[in-house]
mmCIF file with all atom_site columns, C-alpha atoms in Angstrom:
data_model
loop_
_atom_site.group_PDB
_atom_site.id
_atom_site.type_symbol
_atom_site.label_atom_id
_atom_site.label_alt_id
_atom_site.label_comp_id
_atom_site.label_asym_id
_atom_site.label_entity_id
_atom_site.label_seq_id
_atom_site.pdbx_PDB_ins_code
_atom_site.Cartn_x
_atom_site.Cartn_y
_atom_site.Cartn_z
_atom_site.occupancy
_atom_site.B_iso_or_equiv
_atom_site.pdbx_formal_charge
_atom_site.auth_seq_id
_atom_site.auth_comp_id
_atom_site.auth_asym_id
_atom_site.auth_atom_id
_atom_site.pdbx_PDB_model_num
ATOM 1   C CA . ASN U 1 1   ? -0.117  0.051   -0.056  1.00 66.00 ? 1   ASN U CA 1
ATOM 2   C CA . GLY U 1 2   ? 3.025   2.265   -0.252  1.00 75.00 ? 2   GLY U CA 1
ATOM 3   C CA . GLU U 1 3   ? 3.492   2.757   3.445   1.00 81.00 ? 3   GLU U CA 1
ATOM 4   C CA . TYR U 1 4   ? 6.671   1.905   5.233   1.00 84.00 ? 4   TYR U CA 1
ATOM 5   C CA . SER U 1 5   ? 6.783   -1.476  6.983   1.00 81.00 ? 5   SER U CA 1
ATOM 6   C CA . LYS U 1 6   ? 9.647   -2.709  9.174   1.00 80.00 ? 6   LYS U CA 1
ATOM 7   C CA . ALA U 1 7   ? 8.744   -6.169  8.272   1.00 81.00 ? 7   ALA U CA 1
ATOM 8   C CA . GLY U 1 8   ? 8.827   -5.685  4.422   1.00 84.00 ? 8   GLY U CA 1
ATOM 9   C CA . ALA U 1 9   ? 6.407   -7.092  2.049   1.00 88.00 ? 9   ALA U CA 1
ATOM 10  C CA . ILE U 1 10  ? 5.690   -10.237 -0.105  1.00 90.00 ? 10  ILE U CA 1
ATOM 11  C CA . PHE U 1 11  ? 7.338   -9.538  -3.472  1.00 92.00 ? 11  PHE U CA 1
ATOM 12  C CA . ALA U 1 12  ? 7.994   -11.029 -6.985  1.00 93.00 ? 12  ALA U CA 1
ATOM 13  C CA . ASP U 1 13  ? 11.464  -11.759 -8.284  1.00 93.00 ? 13  ASP U CA 1
ATOM 14  C CA . TYR U 1 14  ? 12.795  -8.882  -10.339 1.00 92.00 ? 14  TYR U CA 1
ATOM 15  C CA . ARG U 1 15  ? 13.372  -11.092 -13.441 1.00 92.00 ? 15  ARG U CA 1
ATOM 16  C CA . LEU U 1 16  ? 9.731   -11.888 -14.088 1.00 93.00 ? 16  LEU U CA 1
ATOM 17  C CA . GLU U 1 17  ? 8.046   -10.380 -17.090 1.00 92.00 ? 17  GLU U CA 1
ATOM 18  C CA . ASP U 1 18  ? 5.704   -7.493  -16.482 1.00 91.00 ? 18  ASP U CA 1
ATOM 19  C CA . ASP U 1 19  ? 2.965   -9.414  -18.282 1.00 91.00 ? 19  ASP U CA 1
ATOM 20  C CA . TYR U 1 20  ? 2.105   -12.120 -15.685 1.00 92.00 ? 20  TYR U CA 1
ATOM 21  C CA . ASP U 1 21  ? 1.062   -14.489 -18.496 1.00 90.00 ? 21  ASP U CA 1
ATOM 22  C CA . LYS U 1 22  ? 4.445   -14.680 -19.954 1.00 91.00 ? 22  LYS U CA 1
ATOM 23  C CA . ASN U 1 23  ? 6.079   -16.164 -16.918 1.00 93.00 ? 23  ASN U CA 1
ATOM 24  C CA . TYR U 1 24  ? 6.747   -19.892 -16.711 1.00 94.00 ? 24  TYR U CA 1
ATOM 25  C CA . ASN U 1 25  ? 8.142   -19.919 -13.175 1.00 95.00 ? 25  ASN U CA 1
ATOM 26  C CA . THR U 1 26  ? 6.624   -16.996 -11.152 1.00 96.00 ? 26  THR U CA 1
ATOM 27  C CA . ILE U 1 27  ? 8.761   -16.628 -8.215  1.00 96.00 ? 27  ILE U CA 1
ATOM 28  C CA . ILE U 1 28  ? 7.381   -15.011 -5.110  1.00 95.00 ? 28  ILE U CA 1
ATOM 29  C CA . TYR U 1 29  ? 9.223   -14.249 -1.798  1.00 94.00 ? 29  TYR U CA 1
ATOM 30  C CA . GLY U 1 30  ? 7.781   -13.600 1.560   1.00 92.00 ? 30  GLY U CA 1
ATOM 31  C CA . HIS U 1 31  ? 8.868   -13.540 5.256   1.00 89.00 ? 31  HIS U CA 1
ATOM 32  C CA . CYS U 1 32  ? 7.977   -16.330 7.643   1.00 87.00 ? 32  CYS U CA 1
ATOM 33  C CA . MET U 1 33  ? 6.551   -13.921 10.237  1.00 87.00 ? 33  MET U CA 1
ATOM 34  C CA . THR U 1 34  ? 6.089   -15.153 13.881  1.00 86.00 ? 34  THR U CA 1
ATOM 35  C CA . ASP U 1 35  ? 2.896   -13.372 13.948  1.00 87.00 ? 35  ASP U CA 1
ATOM 36  C CA . GLY U 1 36  ? 1.298   -15.610 11.289  1.00 83.00 ? 36  GLY U CA 1
ATOM 37  C CA . SER U 1 37  ? 1.360   -13.166 8.483   1.00 87.00 ? 37  SER U CA 1
ATOM 38  C CA . MET U 1 38  ? 3.036   -13.249 5.082   1.00 91.00 ? 38  MET U CA 1
ATOM 39  C CA . PHE U 1 39  ? 4.242   -16.725 4.325   1.00 93.00 ? 39  PHE U CA 1
ATOM 40  C CA . ARG U 1 40  ? 4.090   -18.187 7.791   1.00 92.00 ? 40  ARG U CA 1
ATOM 41  C CA . PRO U 1 41  ? 1.337   -20.522 6.658   1.00 93.00 ? 41  PRO U CA 1
ATOM 42  C CA . ILE U 1 42  ? 4.028   -22.365 4.495   1.00 93.00 ? 42  ILE U CA 1
ATOM 43  C CA . LYS U 1 43  ? 5.900   -23.184 7.759   1.00 93.00 ? 43  LYS U CA 1
ATOM 44  C CA . TYR U 1 44  ? 2.427   -24.272 9.298   1.00 94.00 ? 44  TYR U CA 1
ATOM 45  C CA . PHE U 1 45  ? 2.016   -26.533 6.330   1.00 94.00 ? 45  PHE U CA 1
ATOM 46  C CA . PHE U 1 46  ? 5.260   -28.323 6.473   1.00 93.00 ? 46  PHE U CA 1
ATOM 47  C CA . ASP U 1 47  ? 4.961   -28.804 10.261  1.00 93.00 ? 47  ASP U CA 1
ATOM 48  C CA . SER U 1 48  ? 1.444   -30.133 10.185  1.00 93.00 ? 48  SER U CA 1
ATOM 49  C CA . GLU U 1 49  ? 0.970   -33.861 10.733  1.00 95.00 ? 49  GLU U CA 1
ATOM 50  C CA . TYR U 1 50  ? -1.969  -33.490 8.075   1.00 94.00 ? 50  TYR U CA 1
ATOM 51  C CA . ARG U 1 51  ? 0.423   -32.186 5.305   1.00 94.00 ? 51  ARG U CA 1
ATOM 52  C CA . TYR U 1 52  ? 0.197   -35.204 3.073   1.00 93.00 ? 52  TYR U CA 1
ATOM 53  C CA . THR U 1 53  ? -3.505  -35.071 3.092   1.00 93.00 ? 53  THR U CA 1
ATOM 54  C CA . GLN U 1 54  ? -3.620  -31.303 2.794   1.00 94.00 ? 54  GLN U CA 1
ATOM 55  C CA . ALA U 1 55  ? -1.338  -31.444 -0.156  1.00 94.00 ? 55  ALA U CA 1
ATOM 56  C CA . GLN U 1 56  ? -3.851  -33.450 -2.255  1.00 94.00 ? 56  GLN U CA 1
ATOM 57  C CA . ASP U 1 57  ? -6.344  -30.521 -2.203  1.00 94.00 ? 57  ASP U CA 1
ATOM 58  C CA . MET U 1 58  ? -3.955  -27.492 -1.819  1.00 95.00 ? 58  MET U CA 1
ATOM 59  C CA . LYS U 1 59  ? -4.529  -24.747 -4.293  1.00 96.00 ? 59  LYS U CA 1
ATOM 60  C CA . ILE U 1 60  ? -2.487  -21.416 -4.607  1.00 96.00 ? 60  ILE U CA 1
ATOM 61  C CA . THR U 1 61  ? -4.590  -18.515 -6.077  1.00 97.00 ? 61  THR U CA 1
ATOM 62  C CA . VAL U 1 62  ? -3.231  -15.360 -7.643  1.00 96.00 ? 62  VAL U CA 1
ATOM 63  C CA . VAL U 1 63  ? -5.384  -12.526 -8.673  1.00 95.00 ? 63  VAL U CA 1
ATOM 64  C CA . THR U 1 64  ? -4.087  -9.973  -11.024 1.00 93.00 ? 64  THR U CA 1
ATOM 65  C CA . THR U 1 65  ? -5.897  -7.007  -12.730 1.00 92.00 ? 65  THR U CA 1
ATOM 66  C CA . GLU U 1 66  ? -6.305  -9.191  -15.770 1.00 93.00 ? 66  GLU U CA 1
ATOM 67  C CA . ALA U 1 67  ? -7.163  -12.792 -14.447 1.00 96.00 ? 67  ALA U CA 1
ATOM 68  C CA . VAL U 1 68  ? -7.211  -15.321 -11.642 1.00 97.00 ? 68  VAL U CA 1
ATOM 69  C CA . TYR U 1 69  ? -4.764  -18.106 -11.811 1.00 97.00 ? 69  TYR U CA 1
ATOM 70  C CA . ILE U 1 70  ? -5.197  -21.188 -9.685  1.00 98.00 ? 70  ILE U CA 1
ATOM 71  C CA . TYR U 1 71  ? -2.221  -23.530 -9.081  1.00 98.00 ? 71  TYR U CA 1
ATOM 72  C CA . GLU U 1 72  ? -2.370  -27.075 -7.797  1.00 97.00 ? 72  GLU U CA 1
ATOM 73  C CA . TYR U 1 73  ? 0.284   -28.307 -5.345  1.00 96.00 ? 73  TYR U CA 1
ATOM 74  C CA . PHE U 1 74  ? 3.203   -29.770 -7.323  1.00 96.00 ? 74  PHE U CA 1
ATOM 75  C CA . SER U 1 75  ? 6.250   -29.960 -4.998  1.00 96.00 ? 75  SER U CA 1
ATOM 76  C CA . GLY U 1 76  ? 7.450   -28.921 -1.563  1.00 95.00 ? 76  GLY U CA 1
ATOM 77  C CA . TYR U 1 77  ? 10.666  -29.178 0.340   1.00 95.00 ? 77  TYR U CA 1
ATOM 78  C CA . ARG U 1 78  ? 13.357  -27.398 2.409   1.00 94.00 ? 78  ARG U CA 1
ATOM 79  C CA . SER U 1 79  ? 16.434  -26.216 0.435   1.00 93.00 ? 79  SER U CA 1
ATOM 80  C CA . GLU U 1 80  ? 19.636  -24.310 1.083   1.00 91.00 ? 80  GLU U CA 1
ATOM 81  C CA . GLY U 1 81  ? 20.246  -23.903 -2.675  1.00 83.00 ? 81  GLY U CA 1
ATOM 82  C CA . GLY U 1 82  ? 18.815  -21.440 -5.225  1.00 85.00 ? 82  GLY U CA 1
ATOM 83  C CA . TYR U 1 83  ? 18.572  -23.650 -8.193  1.00 80.00 ? 83  TYR U CA 1
ATOM 84  C CA . PHE U 1 84  ? 14.784  -23.052 -8.316  1.00 83.00 ? 84  PHE U CA 1
ATOM 85  C CA . ILE U 1 85  ? 15.214  -19.441 -9.005  1.00 87.00 ? 85  ILE U CA 1
ATOM 86  C CA . ASN U 1 86  ? 14.957  -19.253 -12.774 1.00 85.00 ? 86  ASN U CA 1
ATOM 87  C CA . THR U 1 87  ? 12.268  -17.709 -14.548 1.00 84.00 ? 87  THR U CA 1
ATOM 88  C CA . PHE U 1 88  ? 12.519  -19.769 -17.962 1.00 85.00 ? 88  PHE U CA 1
ATOM 89  C CA . ASN U 1 89  ? 11.197  -16.796 -19.750 1.00 79.00 ? 89  ASN U CA 1
ATOM 90  C CA . ASP U 1 90  ? 13.572  -17.685 -22.661 1.00 77.00 ? 90  ASP U CA 1
ATOM 91  C CA . ARG U 1 91  ? 11.648  -20.519 -24.308 1.00 75.00 ? 91  ARG U CA 1
ATOM 92  C CA . SER U 1 92  ? 14.392  -21.502 -26.756 1.00 78.00 ? 92  SER U CA 1
ATOM 93  C CA . ASN U 1 93  ? 15.127  -24.782 -24.727 1.00 82.00 ? 93  ASN U CA 1
ATOM 94  C CA . LYS U 1 94  ? 12.048  -26.421 -23.674 1.00 86.00 ? 94  LYS U CA 1
ATOM 95  C CA . GLY U 1 95  ? 13.897  -29.647 -22.835 1.00 89.00 ? 95  GLY U CA 1
ATOM 96  C CA . HIS U 1 96  ? 16.011  -27.711 -20.195 1.00 92.00 ? 96  HIS U CA 1
ATOM 97  C CA . TYR U 1 97  ? 12.747  -26.433 -18.532 1.00 92.00 ? 97  TYR U CA 1
ATOM 98  C CA . TYR U 1 98  ? 11.163  -29.998 -18.635 1.00 94.00 ? 98  TYR U CA 1
ATOM 99  C CA . ASN U 1 99  ? 14.276  -31.236 -16.853 1.00 94.00 ? 99  ASN U CA 1
ATOM 100 C CA . PHE U 1 100 ? 14.029  -28.431 -14.282 1.00 94.00 ? 100 PHE U CA 1
ATOM 101 C CA . LEU U 1 101 ? 10.370  -29.589 -13.534 1.00 95.00 ? 101 LEU U CA 1
ATOM 102 C CA . LYS U 1 102 ? 11.474  -33.102 -13.295 1.00 95.00 ? 102 LYS U CA 1
ATOM 103 C CA . ASN U 1 103 ? 14.206  -32.093 -10.750 1.00 94.00 ? 103 ASN U CA 1
ATOM 104 C CA . LEU U 1 104 ? 11.463  -30.205 -8.654  1.00 94.00 ? 104 LEU U CA 1
ATOM 105 C CA . ARG U 1 105 ? 9.377   -33.227 -8.532  1.00 94.00 ? 105 ARG U CA 1
ATOM 106 C CA . ALA U 1 106 ? 12.394  -35.278 -7.450  1.00 93.00 ? 106 ALA U CA 1
ATOM 107 C CA . ARG U 1 107 ? 12.949  -32.979 -4.519  1.00 93.00 ? 107 ARG U CA 1
ATOM 108 C CA . ASN U 1 108 ? 9.373   -33.203 -3.454  1.00 93.00 ? 108 ASN U CA 1
ATOM 109 C CA . SER U 1 109 ? 9.015   -34.198 0.183   1.00 92.00 ? 109 SER U CA 1
ATOM 110 C CA . ILE U 1 110 ? 5.194   -34.516 0.125   1.00 92.00 ? 110 ILE U CA 1
ATOM 111 C CA . PRO U 1 111 ? 4.128   -36.863 -2.570  1.00 84.00 ? 111 PRO U CA 1
ATOM 112 C CA . LYS U 1 112 ? 1.454   -36.002 -5.053  1.00 89.00 ? 112 LYS U CA 1
ATOM 113 C CA . ASN U 1 113 ? 1.083   -37.118 -8.573  1.00 89.00 ? 113 ASN U CA 1
ATOM 114 C CA . VAL U 1 114 ? 0.469   -34.124 -10.882 1.00 92.00 ? 114 VAL U CA 1
ATOM 115 C CA . GLY U 1 115 ? 1.092   -34.271 -14.749 1.00 94.00 ? 115 GLY U CA 1
ATOM 116 C CA . TYR U 1 116 ? 3.223   -31.707 -16.362 1.00 95.00 ? 116 TYR U CA 1
ATOM 117 C CA . ASN U 1 117 ? 5.119   -31.028 -19.674 1.00 95.00 ? 117 ASN U CA 1
ATOM 118 C CA . SER U 1 118 ? 7.465   -28.433 -21.197 1.00 93.00 ? 118 SER U CA 1
ATOM 119 C CA . ASN U 1 119 ? 4.569   -25.852 -21.498 1.00 93.00 ? 119 ASN U CA 1
ATOM 120 C CA . SER U 1 120 ? 3.441   -26.129 -17.853 1.00 95.00 ? 120 SER U CA 1
ATOM 121 C CA . LYS U 1 121 ? 3.497   -22.922 -15.965 1.00 96.00 ? 121 LYS U CA 1
ATOM 122 C CA . ILE U 1 122 ? 4.377   -23.011 -12.147 1.00 97.00 ? 122 ILE U CA 1
ATOM 123 C CA . ILE U 1 123 ? 4.505   -20.735 -9.250  1.00 97.00 ? 123 ILE U CA 1
ATOM 124 C CA . THR U 1 124 ? 7.373   -20.849 -6.658  1.00 97.00 ? 124 THR U CA 1
ATOM 125 C CA . LEU U 1 125 ? 6.821   -19.587 -3.054  1.00 96.00 ? 125 LEU U CA 1
ATOM 126 C CA . ILE U 1 126 ? 9.824   -19.095 -0.959  1.00 96.00 ? 126 ILE U CA 1
ATOM 127 C CA . THR U 1 127 ? 10.275  -18.264 2.647   1.00 94.00 ? 127 THR U CA 1
ATOM 128 C CA . CYS U 1 128 ? 12.923  -18.810 5.361   1.00 92.00 ? 128 CYS U CA 1
ATOM 129 C CA . THR U 1 129 ? 12.864  -21.578 7.948   1.00 91.00 ? 129 THR U CA 1
ATOM 130 C CA . ASN U 1 130 ? 14.178  -19.233 10.563  1.00 85.00 ? 130 ASN U CA 1
ATOM 131 C CA . LEU U 1 131 ? 16.561  -21.859 11.844  1.00 86.00 ? 131 LEU U CA 1
ATOM 132 C CA . SER U 1 132 ? 19.690  -20.235 13.384  1.00 87.00 ? 132 SER U CA 1
ATOM 133 C CA . SER U 1 133 ? 21.698  -23.383 12.590  1.00 90.00 ? 133 SER U CA 1
ATOM 134 C CA . LYS U 1 134 ? 20.687  -23.167 8.948   1.00 90.00 ? 134 LYS U CA 1
ATOM 135 C CA . PRO U 1 135 ? 20.405  -19.457 8.147   1.00 89.00 ? 135 PRO U CA 1
ATOM 136 C CA . ASP U 1 136 ? 20.204  -20.038 4.284   1.00 91.00 ? 136 ASP U CA 1
ATOM 137 C CA . GLU U 1 137 ? 17.594  -22.833 4.441   1.00 93.00 ? 137 GLU U CA 1
ATOM 138 C CA . ARG U 1 138 ? 14.249  -22.067 2.857   1.00 94.00 ? 138 ARG U CA 1
ATOM 139 C CA . TYR U 1 139 ? 10.750  -23.615 2.532   1.00 95.00 ? 139 TYR U CA 1
ATOM 140 C CA . VAL U 1 140 ? 9.964   -23.981 -1.125  1.00 96.00 ? 140 VAL U CA 1
ATOM 141 C CA . LEU U 1 141 ? 6.572   -24.645 -2.583  1.00 96.00 ? 141 LEU U CA 1
ATOM 142 C CA . HIS U 1 142 ? 5.657   -25.154 -6.204  1.00 96.00 ? 142 HIS U CA 1
ATOM 143 C CA . GLY U 1 143 ? 2.223   -25.061 -7.734  1.00 97.00 ? 143 GLY U CA 1
ATOM 144 C CA . ILE U 1 144 ? 1.448   -25.953 -11.401 1.00 97.00 ? 144 ILE U CA 1
ATOM 145 C CA . LEU U 1 145 ? -1.238  -23.953 -13.228 1.00 98.00 ? 145 LEU U CA 1
ATOM 146 C CA . ASP U 1 146 ? -4.417  -25.669 -13.158 1.00 96.00 ? 146 ASP U CA 1
ATOM 147 C CA . GLU U 1 147 ? -6.998  -23.102 -13.986 1.00 96.00 ? 147 GLU U CA 1
ATOM 148 C CA . TYR U 1 148 ? -7.037  -19.601 -15.496 1.00 95.00 ? 148 TYR U CA 1
ATOM 149 C CA . PHE U 1 149 ? -10.049 -17.172 -15.596 1.00 96.00 ? 149 PHE U CA 1
ATOM 150 C CA . ALA U 1 150 ? -9.618  -13.881 -17.508 1.00 94.00 ? 150 ALA U CA 1
ATOM 151 C CA . PHE U 1 151 ? -11.523 -10.838 -16.505 1.00 93.00 ? 151 PHE U CA 1
ATOM 152 C CA . GLU U 1 152 ? -13.635 -9.490  -19.228 1.00 87.00 ? 152 GLU U CA 1
ATOM 153 C CA . GLY U 1 153 ? -13.318 -5.837  -19.994 1.00 71.00 ? 153 GLY U CA 1
#
């Protein structure tokens, strides 16, 4: 809302295209706030004894001025690397992108069978685990685009 916040804000990766539809891996970052705000629910999901059941029905919804995008849970894990930070907006090598998706599925710690191909679009949500022993560790959730509703206008 343009006001100062000591906590910061949820934000998209600077390498994304301005036109949301052109992004193949929409990367969004948010703090894991102890007050339950921002991306704290991601930690709650990973800590839940019901996460395997919840993953089966999980949806991630993004609303832009042009459309509503609904993603289905695709993969989730903890990571200290940054290999998942690639927008793949250059579509010249679809095989490389497909292998990237296969790698994300292989890292999945909460099994769910979801189909994908080299044209699939995903969202990547990233937040810190807040572990002092692993300051670079992140929770990473990926959703695969399942539904799209454009606004008329």
